[in-house]
Coordinates of C-alpha atoms in Angstrom, one line a residue:
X1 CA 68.9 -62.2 79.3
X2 CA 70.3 -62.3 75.9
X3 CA 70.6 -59.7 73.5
X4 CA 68.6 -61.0 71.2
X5 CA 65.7 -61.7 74.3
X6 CA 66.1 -58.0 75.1
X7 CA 65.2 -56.5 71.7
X8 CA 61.9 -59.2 72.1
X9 CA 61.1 -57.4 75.5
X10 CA 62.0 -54.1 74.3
X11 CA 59.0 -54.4 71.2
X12 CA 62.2 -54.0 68.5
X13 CA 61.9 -57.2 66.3
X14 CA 59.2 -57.2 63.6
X15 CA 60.5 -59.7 61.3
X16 CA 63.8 -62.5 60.8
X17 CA 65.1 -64.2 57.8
X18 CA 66.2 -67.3 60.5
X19 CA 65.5 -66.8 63.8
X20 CA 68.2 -69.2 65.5
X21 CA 71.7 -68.1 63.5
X22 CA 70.4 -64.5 63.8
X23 CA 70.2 -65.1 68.1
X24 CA 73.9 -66.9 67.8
X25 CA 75.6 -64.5 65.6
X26 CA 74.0 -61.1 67.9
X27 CA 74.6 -62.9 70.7
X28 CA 78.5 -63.8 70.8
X29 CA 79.0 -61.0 68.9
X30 CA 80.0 -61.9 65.6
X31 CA 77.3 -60.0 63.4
X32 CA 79.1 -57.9 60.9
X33 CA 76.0 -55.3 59.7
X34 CA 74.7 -52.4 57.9
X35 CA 71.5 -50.2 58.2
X36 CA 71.2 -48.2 55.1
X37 CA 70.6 -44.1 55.2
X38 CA 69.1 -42.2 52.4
X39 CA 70.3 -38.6 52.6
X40 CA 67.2 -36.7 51.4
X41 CA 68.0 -34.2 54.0
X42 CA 70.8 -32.4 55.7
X43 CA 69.6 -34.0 58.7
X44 CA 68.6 -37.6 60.5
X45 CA 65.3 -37.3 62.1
X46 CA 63.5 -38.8 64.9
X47 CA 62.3 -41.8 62.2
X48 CA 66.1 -42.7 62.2
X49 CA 66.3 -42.6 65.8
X50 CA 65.4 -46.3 66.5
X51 CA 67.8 -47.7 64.3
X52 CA 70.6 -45.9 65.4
X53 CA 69.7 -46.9 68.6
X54 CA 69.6 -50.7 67.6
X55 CA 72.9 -50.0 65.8
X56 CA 74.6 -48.6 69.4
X57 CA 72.8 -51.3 71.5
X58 CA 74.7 -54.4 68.9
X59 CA 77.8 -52.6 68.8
X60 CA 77.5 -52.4 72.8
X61 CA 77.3 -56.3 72.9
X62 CA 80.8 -56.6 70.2
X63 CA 79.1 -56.6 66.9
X64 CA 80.0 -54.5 64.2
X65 CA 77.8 -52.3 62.1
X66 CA 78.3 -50.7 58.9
X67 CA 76.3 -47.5 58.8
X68 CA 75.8 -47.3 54.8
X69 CA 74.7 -43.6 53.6
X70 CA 73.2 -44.1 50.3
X71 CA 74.6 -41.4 48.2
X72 CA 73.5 -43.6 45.1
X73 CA 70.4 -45.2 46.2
X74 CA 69.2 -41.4 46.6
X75 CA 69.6 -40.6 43.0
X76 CA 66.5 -43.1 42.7
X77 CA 64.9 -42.4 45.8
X78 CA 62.5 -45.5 48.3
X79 CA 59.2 -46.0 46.6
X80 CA 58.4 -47.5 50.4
X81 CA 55.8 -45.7 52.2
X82 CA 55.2 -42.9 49.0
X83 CA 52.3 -42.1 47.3
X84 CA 54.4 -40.1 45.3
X85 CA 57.7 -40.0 43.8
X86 CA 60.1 -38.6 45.4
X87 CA 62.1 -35.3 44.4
X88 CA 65.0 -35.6 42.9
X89 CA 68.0 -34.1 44.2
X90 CA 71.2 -32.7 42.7
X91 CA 74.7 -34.7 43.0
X92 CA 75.8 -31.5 45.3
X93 CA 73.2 -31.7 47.5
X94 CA 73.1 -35.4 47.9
X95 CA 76.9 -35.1 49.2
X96 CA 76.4 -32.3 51.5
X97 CA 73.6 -33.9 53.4
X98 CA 75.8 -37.1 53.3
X99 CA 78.5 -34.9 55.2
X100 CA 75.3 -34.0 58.0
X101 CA 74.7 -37.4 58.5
X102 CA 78.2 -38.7 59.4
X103 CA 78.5 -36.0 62.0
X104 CA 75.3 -36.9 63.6
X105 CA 75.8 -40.5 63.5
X106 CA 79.4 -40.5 65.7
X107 CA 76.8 -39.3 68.7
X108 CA 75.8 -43.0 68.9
X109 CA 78.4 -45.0 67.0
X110 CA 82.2 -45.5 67.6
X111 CA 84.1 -45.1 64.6
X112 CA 87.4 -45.5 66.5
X113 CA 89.5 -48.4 66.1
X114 CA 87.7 -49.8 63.0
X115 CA 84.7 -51.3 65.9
X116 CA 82.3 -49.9 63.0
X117 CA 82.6 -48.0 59.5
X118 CA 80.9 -45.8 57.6
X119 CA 80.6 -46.2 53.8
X120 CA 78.7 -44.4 50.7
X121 CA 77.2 -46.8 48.0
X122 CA 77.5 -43.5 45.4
X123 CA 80.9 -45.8 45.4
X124 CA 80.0 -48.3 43.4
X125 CA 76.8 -47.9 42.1
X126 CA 77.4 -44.9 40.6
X127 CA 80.2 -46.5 38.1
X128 CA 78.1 -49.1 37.3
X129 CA 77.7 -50.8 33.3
X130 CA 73.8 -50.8 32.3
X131 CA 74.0 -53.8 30.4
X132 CA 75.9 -55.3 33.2
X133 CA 73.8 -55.3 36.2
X134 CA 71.3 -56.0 33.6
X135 CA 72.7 -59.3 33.3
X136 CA 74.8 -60.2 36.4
X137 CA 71.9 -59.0 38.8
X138 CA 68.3 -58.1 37.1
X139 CA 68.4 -62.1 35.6
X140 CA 68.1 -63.4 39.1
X141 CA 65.0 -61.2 40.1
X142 CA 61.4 -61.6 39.1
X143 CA 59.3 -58.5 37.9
X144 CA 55.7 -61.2 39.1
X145 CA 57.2 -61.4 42.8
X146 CA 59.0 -58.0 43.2
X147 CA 55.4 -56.9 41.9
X148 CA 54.0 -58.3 45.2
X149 CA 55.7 -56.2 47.2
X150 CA 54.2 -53.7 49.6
X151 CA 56.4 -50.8 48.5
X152 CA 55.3 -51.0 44.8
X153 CA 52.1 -51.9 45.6
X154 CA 51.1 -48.7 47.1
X155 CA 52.8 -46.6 44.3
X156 CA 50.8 -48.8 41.6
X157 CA 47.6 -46.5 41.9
X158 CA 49.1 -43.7 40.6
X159 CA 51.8 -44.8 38.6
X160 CA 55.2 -46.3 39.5
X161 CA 58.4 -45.2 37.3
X162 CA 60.7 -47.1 36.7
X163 CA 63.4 -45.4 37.9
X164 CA 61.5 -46.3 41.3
X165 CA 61.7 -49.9 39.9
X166 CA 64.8 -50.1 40.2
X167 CA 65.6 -49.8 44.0
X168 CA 64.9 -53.2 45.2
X169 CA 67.6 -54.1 42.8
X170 CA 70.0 -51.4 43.9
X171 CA 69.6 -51.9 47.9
X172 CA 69.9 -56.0 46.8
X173 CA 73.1 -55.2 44.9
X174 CA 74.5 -53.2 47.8
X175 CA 74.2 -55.8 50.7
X176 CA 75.8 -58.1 48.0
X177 CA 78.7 -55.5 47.7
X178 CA 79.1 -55.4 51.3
X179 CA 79.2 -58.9 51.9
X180 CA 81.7 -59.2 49.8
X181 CA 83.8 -56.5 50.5
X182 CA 83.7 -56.5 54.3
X183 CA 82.0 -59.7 55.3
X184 CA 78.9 -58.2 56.4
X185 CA 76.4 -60.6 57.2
X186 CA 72.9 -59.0 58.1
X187 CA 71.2 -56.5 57.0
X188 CA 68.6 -54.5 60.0
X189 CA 65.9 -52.2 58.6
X190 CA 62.0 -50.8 59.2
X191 CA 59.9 -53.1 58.7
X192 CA 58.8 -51.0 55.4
X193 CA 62.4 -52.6 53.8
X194 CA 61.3 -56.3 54.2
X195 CA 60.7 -57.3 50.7
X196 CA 64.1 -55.0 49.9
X197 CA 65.9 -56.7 52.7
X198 CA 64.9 -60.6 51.5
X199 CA 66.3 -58.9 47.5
X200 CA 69.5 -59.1 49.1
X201 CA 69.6 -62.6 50.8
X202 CA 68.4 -63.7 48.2
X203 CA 70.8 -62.1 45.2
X204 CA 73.3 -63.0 47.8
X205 CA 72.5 -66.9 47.7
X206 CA 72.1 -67.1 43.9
X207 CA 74.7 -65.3 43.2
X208 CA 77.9 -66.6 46.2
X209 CA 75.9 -70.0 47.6
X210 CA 76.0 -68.4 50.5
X211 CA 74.1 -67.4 53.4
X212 CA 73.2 -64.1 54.6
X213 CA 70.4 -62.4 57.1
X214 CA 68.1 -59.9 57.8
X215 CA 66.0 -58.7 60.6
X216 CA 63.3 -55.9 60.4
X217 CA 62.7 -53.9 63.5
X218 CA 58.8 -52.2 64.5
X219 CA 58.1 -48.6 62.7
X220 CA 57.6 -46.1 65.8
X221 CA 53.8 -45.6 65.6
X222 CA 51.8 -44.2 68.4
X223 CA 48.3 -45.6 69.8
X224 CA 46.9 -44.4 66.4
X225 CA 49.1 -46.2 64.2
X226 CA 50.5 -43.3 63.0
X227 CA 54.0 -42.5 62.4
X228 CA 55.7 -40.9 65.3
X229 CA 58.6 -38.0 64.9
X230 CA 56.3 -35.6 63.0
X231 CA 54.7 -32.5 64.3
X232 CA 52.1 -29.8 62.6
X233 CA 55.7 -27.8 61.5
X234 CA 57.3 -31.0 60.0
X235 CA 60.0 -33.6 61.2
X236 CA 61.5 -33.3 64.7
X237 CA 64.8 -33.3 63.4
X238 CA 68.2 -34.5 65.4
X239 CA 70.1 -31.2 64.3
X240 CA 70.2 -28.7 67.0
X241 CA 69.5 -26.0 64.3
X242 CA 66.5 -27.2 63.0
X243 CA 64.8 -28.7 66.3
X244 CA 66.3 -27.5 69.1
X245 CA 67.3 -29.8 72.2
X246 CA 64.2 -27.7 74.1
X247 CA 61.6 -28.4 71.4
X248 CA 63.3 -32.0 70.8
X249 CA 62.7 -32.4 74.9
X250 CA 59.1 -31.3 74.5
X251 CA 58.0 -33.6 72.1
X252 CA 58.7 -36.7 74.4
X253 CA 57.6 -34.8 76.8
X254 CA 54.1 -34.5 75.4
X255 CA 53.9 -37.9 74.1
X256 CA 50.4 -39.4 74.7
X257 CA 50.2 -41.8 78.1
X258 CA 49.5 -44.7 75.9
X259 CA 52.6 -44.5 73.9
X260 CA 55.0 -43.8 77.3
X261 CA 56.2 -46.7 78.4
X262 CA 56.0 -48.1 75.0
X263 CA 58.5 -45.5 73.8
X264 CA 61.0 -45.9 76.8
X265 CA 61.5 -49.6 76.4
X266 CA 62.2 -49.3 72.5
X267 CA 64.3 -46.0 72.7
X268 CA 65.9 -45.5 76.0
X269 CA 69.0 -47.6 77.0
X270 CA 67.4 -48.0 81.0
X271 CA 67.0 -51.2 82.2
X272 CA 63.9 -53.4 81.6
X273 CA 63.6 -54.1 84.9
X274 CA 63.2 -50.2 86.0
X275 CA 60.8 -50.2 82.8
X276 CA 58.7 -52.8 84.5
X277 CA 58.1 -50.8 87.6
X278 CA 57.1 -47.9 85.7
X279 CA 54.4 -49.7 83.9
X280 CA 52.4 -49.7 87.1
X281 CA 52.8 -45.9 87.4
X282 CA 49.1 -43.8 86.9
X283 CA 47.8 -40.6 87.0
X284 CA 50.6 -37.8 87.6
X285 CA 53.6 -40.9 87.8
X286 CA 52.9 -40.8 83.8
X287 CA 54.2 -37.3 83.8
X288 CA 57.3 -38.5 85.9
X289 CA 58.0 -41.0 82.9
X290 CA 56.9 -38.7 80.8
X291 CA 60.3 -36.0 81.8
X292 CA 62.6 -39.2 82.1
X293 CA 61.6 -40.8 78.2
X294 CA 62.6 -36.7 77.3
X295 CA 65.9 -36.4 79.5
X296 CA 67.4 -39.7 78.0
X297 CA 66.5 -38.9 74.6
X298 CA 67.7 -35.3 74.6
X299 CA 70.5 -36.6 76.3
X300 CA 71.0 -39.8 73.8
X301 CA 71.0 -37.0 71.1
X302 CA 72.1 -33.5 72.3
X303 CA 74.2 -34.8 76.0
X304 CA 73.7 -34.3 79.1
X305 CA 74.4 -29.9 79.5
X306 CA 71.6 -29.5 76.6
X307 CA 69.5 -32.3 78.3
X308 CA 69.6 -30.4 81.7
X309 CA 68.7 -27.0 80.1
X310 CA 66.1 -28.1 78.0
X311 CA 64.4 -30.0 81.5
X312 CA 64.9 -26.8 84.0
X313 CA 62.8 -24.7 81.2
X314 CA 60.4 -26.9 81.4
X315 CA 59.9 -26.9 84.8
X316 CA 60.3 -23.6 85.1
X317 CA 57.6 -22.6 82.4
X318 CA 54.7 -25.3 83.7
X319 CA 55.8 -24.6 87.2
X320 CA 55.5 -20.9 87.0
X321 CA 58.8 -20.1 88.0
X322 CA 60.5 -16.7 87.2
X323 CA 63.7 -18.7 86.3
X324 CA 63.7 -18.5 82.9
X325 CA 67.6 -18.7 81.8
X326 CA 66.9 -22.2 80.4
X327 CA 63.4 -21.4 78.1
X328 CA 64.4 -21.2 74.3
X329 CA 64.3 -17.4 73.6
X330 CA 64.3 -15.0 70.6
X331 CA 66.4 -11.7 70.3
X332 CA 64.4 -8.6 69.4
X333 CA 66.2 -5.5 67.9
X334 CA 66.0 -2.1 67.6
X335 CA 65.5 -2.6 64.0
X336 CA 62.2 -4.5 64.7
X337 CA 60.6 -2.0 66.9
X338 CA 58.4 0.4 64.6
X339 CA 57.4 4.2 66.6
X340 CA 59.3 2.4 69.9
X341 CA 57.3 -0.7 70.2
X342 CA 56.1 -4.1 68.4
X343 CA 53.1 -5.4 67.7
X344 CA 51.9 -8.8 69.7
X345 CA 51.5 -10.4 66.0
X346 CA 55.5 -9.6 65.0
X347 CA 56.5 -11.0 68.0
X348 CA 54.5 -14.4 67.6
X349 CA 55.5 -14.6 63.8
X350 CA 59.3 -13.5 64.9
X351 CA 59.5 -16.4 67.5
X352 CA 58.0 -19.3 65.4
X353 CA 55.1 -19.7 67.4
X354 CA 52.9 -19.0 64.0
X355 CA 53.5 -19.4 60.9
X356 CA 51.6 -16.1 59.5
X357 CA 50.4 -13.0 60.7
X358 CA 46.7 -14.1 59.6
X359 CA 47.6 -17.8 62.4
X360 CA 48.7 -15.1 65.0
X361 CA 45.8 -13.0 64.5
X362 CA 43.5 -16.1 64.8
X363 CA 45.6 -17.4 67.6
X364 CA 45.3 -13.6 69.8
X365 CA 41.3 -13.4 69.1
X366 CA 40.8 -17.0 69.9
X367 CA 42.0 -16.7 73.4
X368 CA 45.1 -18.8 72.8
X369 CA 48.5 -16.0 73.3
X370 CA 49.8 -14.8 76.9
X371 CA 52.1 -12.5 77.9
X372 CA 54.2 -13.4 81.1
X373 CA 51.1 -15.2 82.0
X374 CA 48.7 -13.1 81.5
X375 CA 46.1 -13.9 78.3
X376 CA 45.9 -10.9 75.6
X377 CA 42.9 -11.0 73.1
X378 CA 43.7 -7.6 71.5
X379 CA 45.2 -8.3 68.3
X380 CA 46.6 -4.6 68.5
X381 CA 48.2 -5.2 71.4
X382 CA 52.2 -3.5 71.3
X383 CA 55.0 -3.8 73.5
X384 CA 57.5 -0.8 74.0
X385 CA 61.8 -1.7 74.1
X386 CA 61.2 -1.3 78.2
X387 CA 58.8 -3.9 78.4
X388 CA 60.7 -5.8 76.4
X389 CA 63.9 -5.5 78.6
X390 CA 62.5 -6.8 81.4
X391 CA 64.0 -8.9 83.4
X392 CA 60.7 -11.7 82.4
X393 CA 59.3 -11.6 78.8
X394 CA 57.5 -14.9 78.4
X395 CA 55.0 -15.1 75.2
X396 CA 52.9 -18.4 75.2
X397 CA 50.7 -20.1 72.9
X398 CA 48.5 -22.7 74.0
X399 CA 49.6 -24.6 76.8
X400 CA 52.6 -26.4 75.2
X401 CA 54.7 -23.5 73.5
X402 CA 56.6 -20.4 74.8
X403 CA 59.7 -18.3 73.9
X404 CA 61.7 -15.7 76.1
X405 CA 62.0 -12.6 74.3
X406 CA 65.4 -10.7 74.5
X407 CA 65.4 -7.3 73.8
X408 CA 69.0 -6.4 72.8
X409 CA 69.5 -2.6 72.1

């Protein structure tokens, strides 16, 4: 099987520019290309996951990507997907959360030995002449068709600026730049940056006479349609300090059955062939998938120690085990105690599990918080430092979250 036959079978490709010199260059290897990241955070998130994978899975077969943080595309900010515009961030923190994303990226990507680079498009585009790009790159682009595209089309409703406008023109400028500069030839994407993407082969062709590619891949939606990587407390984030590897684990872990087997051929590196077999699995087998789609992620992400730890708390939680040294836990001090005890309330706003005191109070009288096990329903409920210091402090909500508490004196 090809590479370009496996990303079919895997459910990656959503759209190409030219279907047979795409399969020869990504097959022998000789696709020089770029992915483009918007820093609008200080971290990549679970929606960048699938392209970092696709960029890891080429690079596998000897092609080369260019991993392109746009530290000037973000001083506009995507109109794609948006009903709104976007905030807009300063130059400082634009650079720091560039910084964030080159450590996270060298998890999946080798930098060594120029086999990929990483650049910043703040390089050039940031020193561009108004007038200029006026004339050596807005001339070649029609307002009537870039009108027709999806990503302005949902912002037309309630007004697109034309700051906004502009990033068609900006992303198409910066594949130019990079063909030119370091012979990349394709550009990979969501499917949400088609009309983007074809900007650039385009500009590219009017521009040089030359050719150059593109190939969008599926957005991760579950059964629903709906965007995956997004919980009721935000984005599952790939930085350990904002999700950690155990909550990371438990959201592939609680993926719905439908969206299993889907997720494990488009995310995981294992064979197809060990895919296959597992698309026959029902009933409990779904839950065996289930814990391997969450051990090669967590691992993909966080390695294999962090992968382990987040899978033994697991088990040991759902399995009632009194092993607990791998559950995600919470220190309690003396400082938090009030009379020698807290209350059941400041322990479930202390360990994340609400938000409020008002969601913890709801969450106690509706039958929904245990301690070690056992279900309390008085919202008055307090725990003294002994309790706390016992060798098992397990506070649950609902079925799907838990924390150790620590009491440290």
């Amino acid at each position: 099987m090809t590479l370009y036959e496996e990303l079919v079978a895997r459910g990656l490709i959503a759209q190409v520019t030219d279907e047979n010199e795409i399969k020869e260059l990504i097959n022998n290897g000789r696709a020089v290309f770029y992915i483009g990241f918007d820093p609008t955070a200080d971290s990549l998130h679970v929606g960048h996951f699938m392209a970092l994978c696709l960029m890891k899975r080429l690079q596998l077969a000897g092609n080369k990507p260019i991993a392109l943080i746009g530290g000037g595309t973000a001083m506009v900010g995507d109109p794609s997907g948006r009903t709104d515009m976007r905030q807009m961030m300063t130059t400082e923190t634009i650079q720091h959360n560039c910084d964030c994303f080159k450590k996270q990226m060298s998890r999946f990507i080798d930098f060594s030995d120029n086999k990929a680079m990483m650049v910043n498009n703040a390089d050039w585009l940031l020193d561009l002449n108004y007038v200029q790009i006026l004339r050596e790159v807005g001339s070649h682009f029609s307002v009537n068709r870039m009108l027709t595209a999806e990503c302005y089309k949902q912002r037309m409703e309630k007004g697109l600026s034309f700051l906004e406008f502009n990033y068609m023109i900006m992303q198409s400028y910066d594949f130019y730049v990079l063909y030119q500069k370091y012979g990349c030839n394709m550009q990979f994407g969501g499917d949400d940056q088609w009309s983007n993407m074809l900007g650039g082969t385009e500009l590219i062709r009017r521009k040089l006479g030359k050719d150059a590619y593109a190939m969008t891949i599926n957005l991760l939606l579950n059964s629903e349609g709906k965007k995956m990587g997004k919980t009721q407390s935000g984005a599952v984030w790939l930085d350990p300090d904002k999700t950690s590897p155990f909550d990371f684990y438990q959201y592939w872990r609680n993926v719905a059955d439908a969206d299993v087997l889907k997720c494990l051929r488009m995310l995981t590196f294992l064979p197809l062939e060990q895919i296959e077999e597992m698309d026959k699995w029902e009933g409990s087998q779904l839950n065996t998938a289930k814990e391997i789609l969450a051990y090669e992620l967590t691992k993909l992400v966080h390695g294999d120690d962090e992968a382990e730890k987040a899978q033994n708390g697991a088990r040991a939680l759902f399995s009632g085990s009194s092993t607990a040294s791998d559950m995600p836990s919470v220190t309690i001090e003396e400082a938090d105690l009030t009379d020698g005890a807290v209350d059941l309330i400041s322990l479930l706003v202390k360990s994340g599990l609400v938000s409020s005191r008002s969601e913890g109070r709801r969450a106690i009288e509706q039958g929904g918080v245990s301690v070690n096990s056992e279900k309390v329903t008085d919202i008055k409920a307090a725990y003294t430092a002994d309790q706390l210091s016992a060798d098992e402090f397990i506070l649950k909500r609902g079925k799907k979250k838990f924390m150790k508490i620590v009491f440290q004196k």
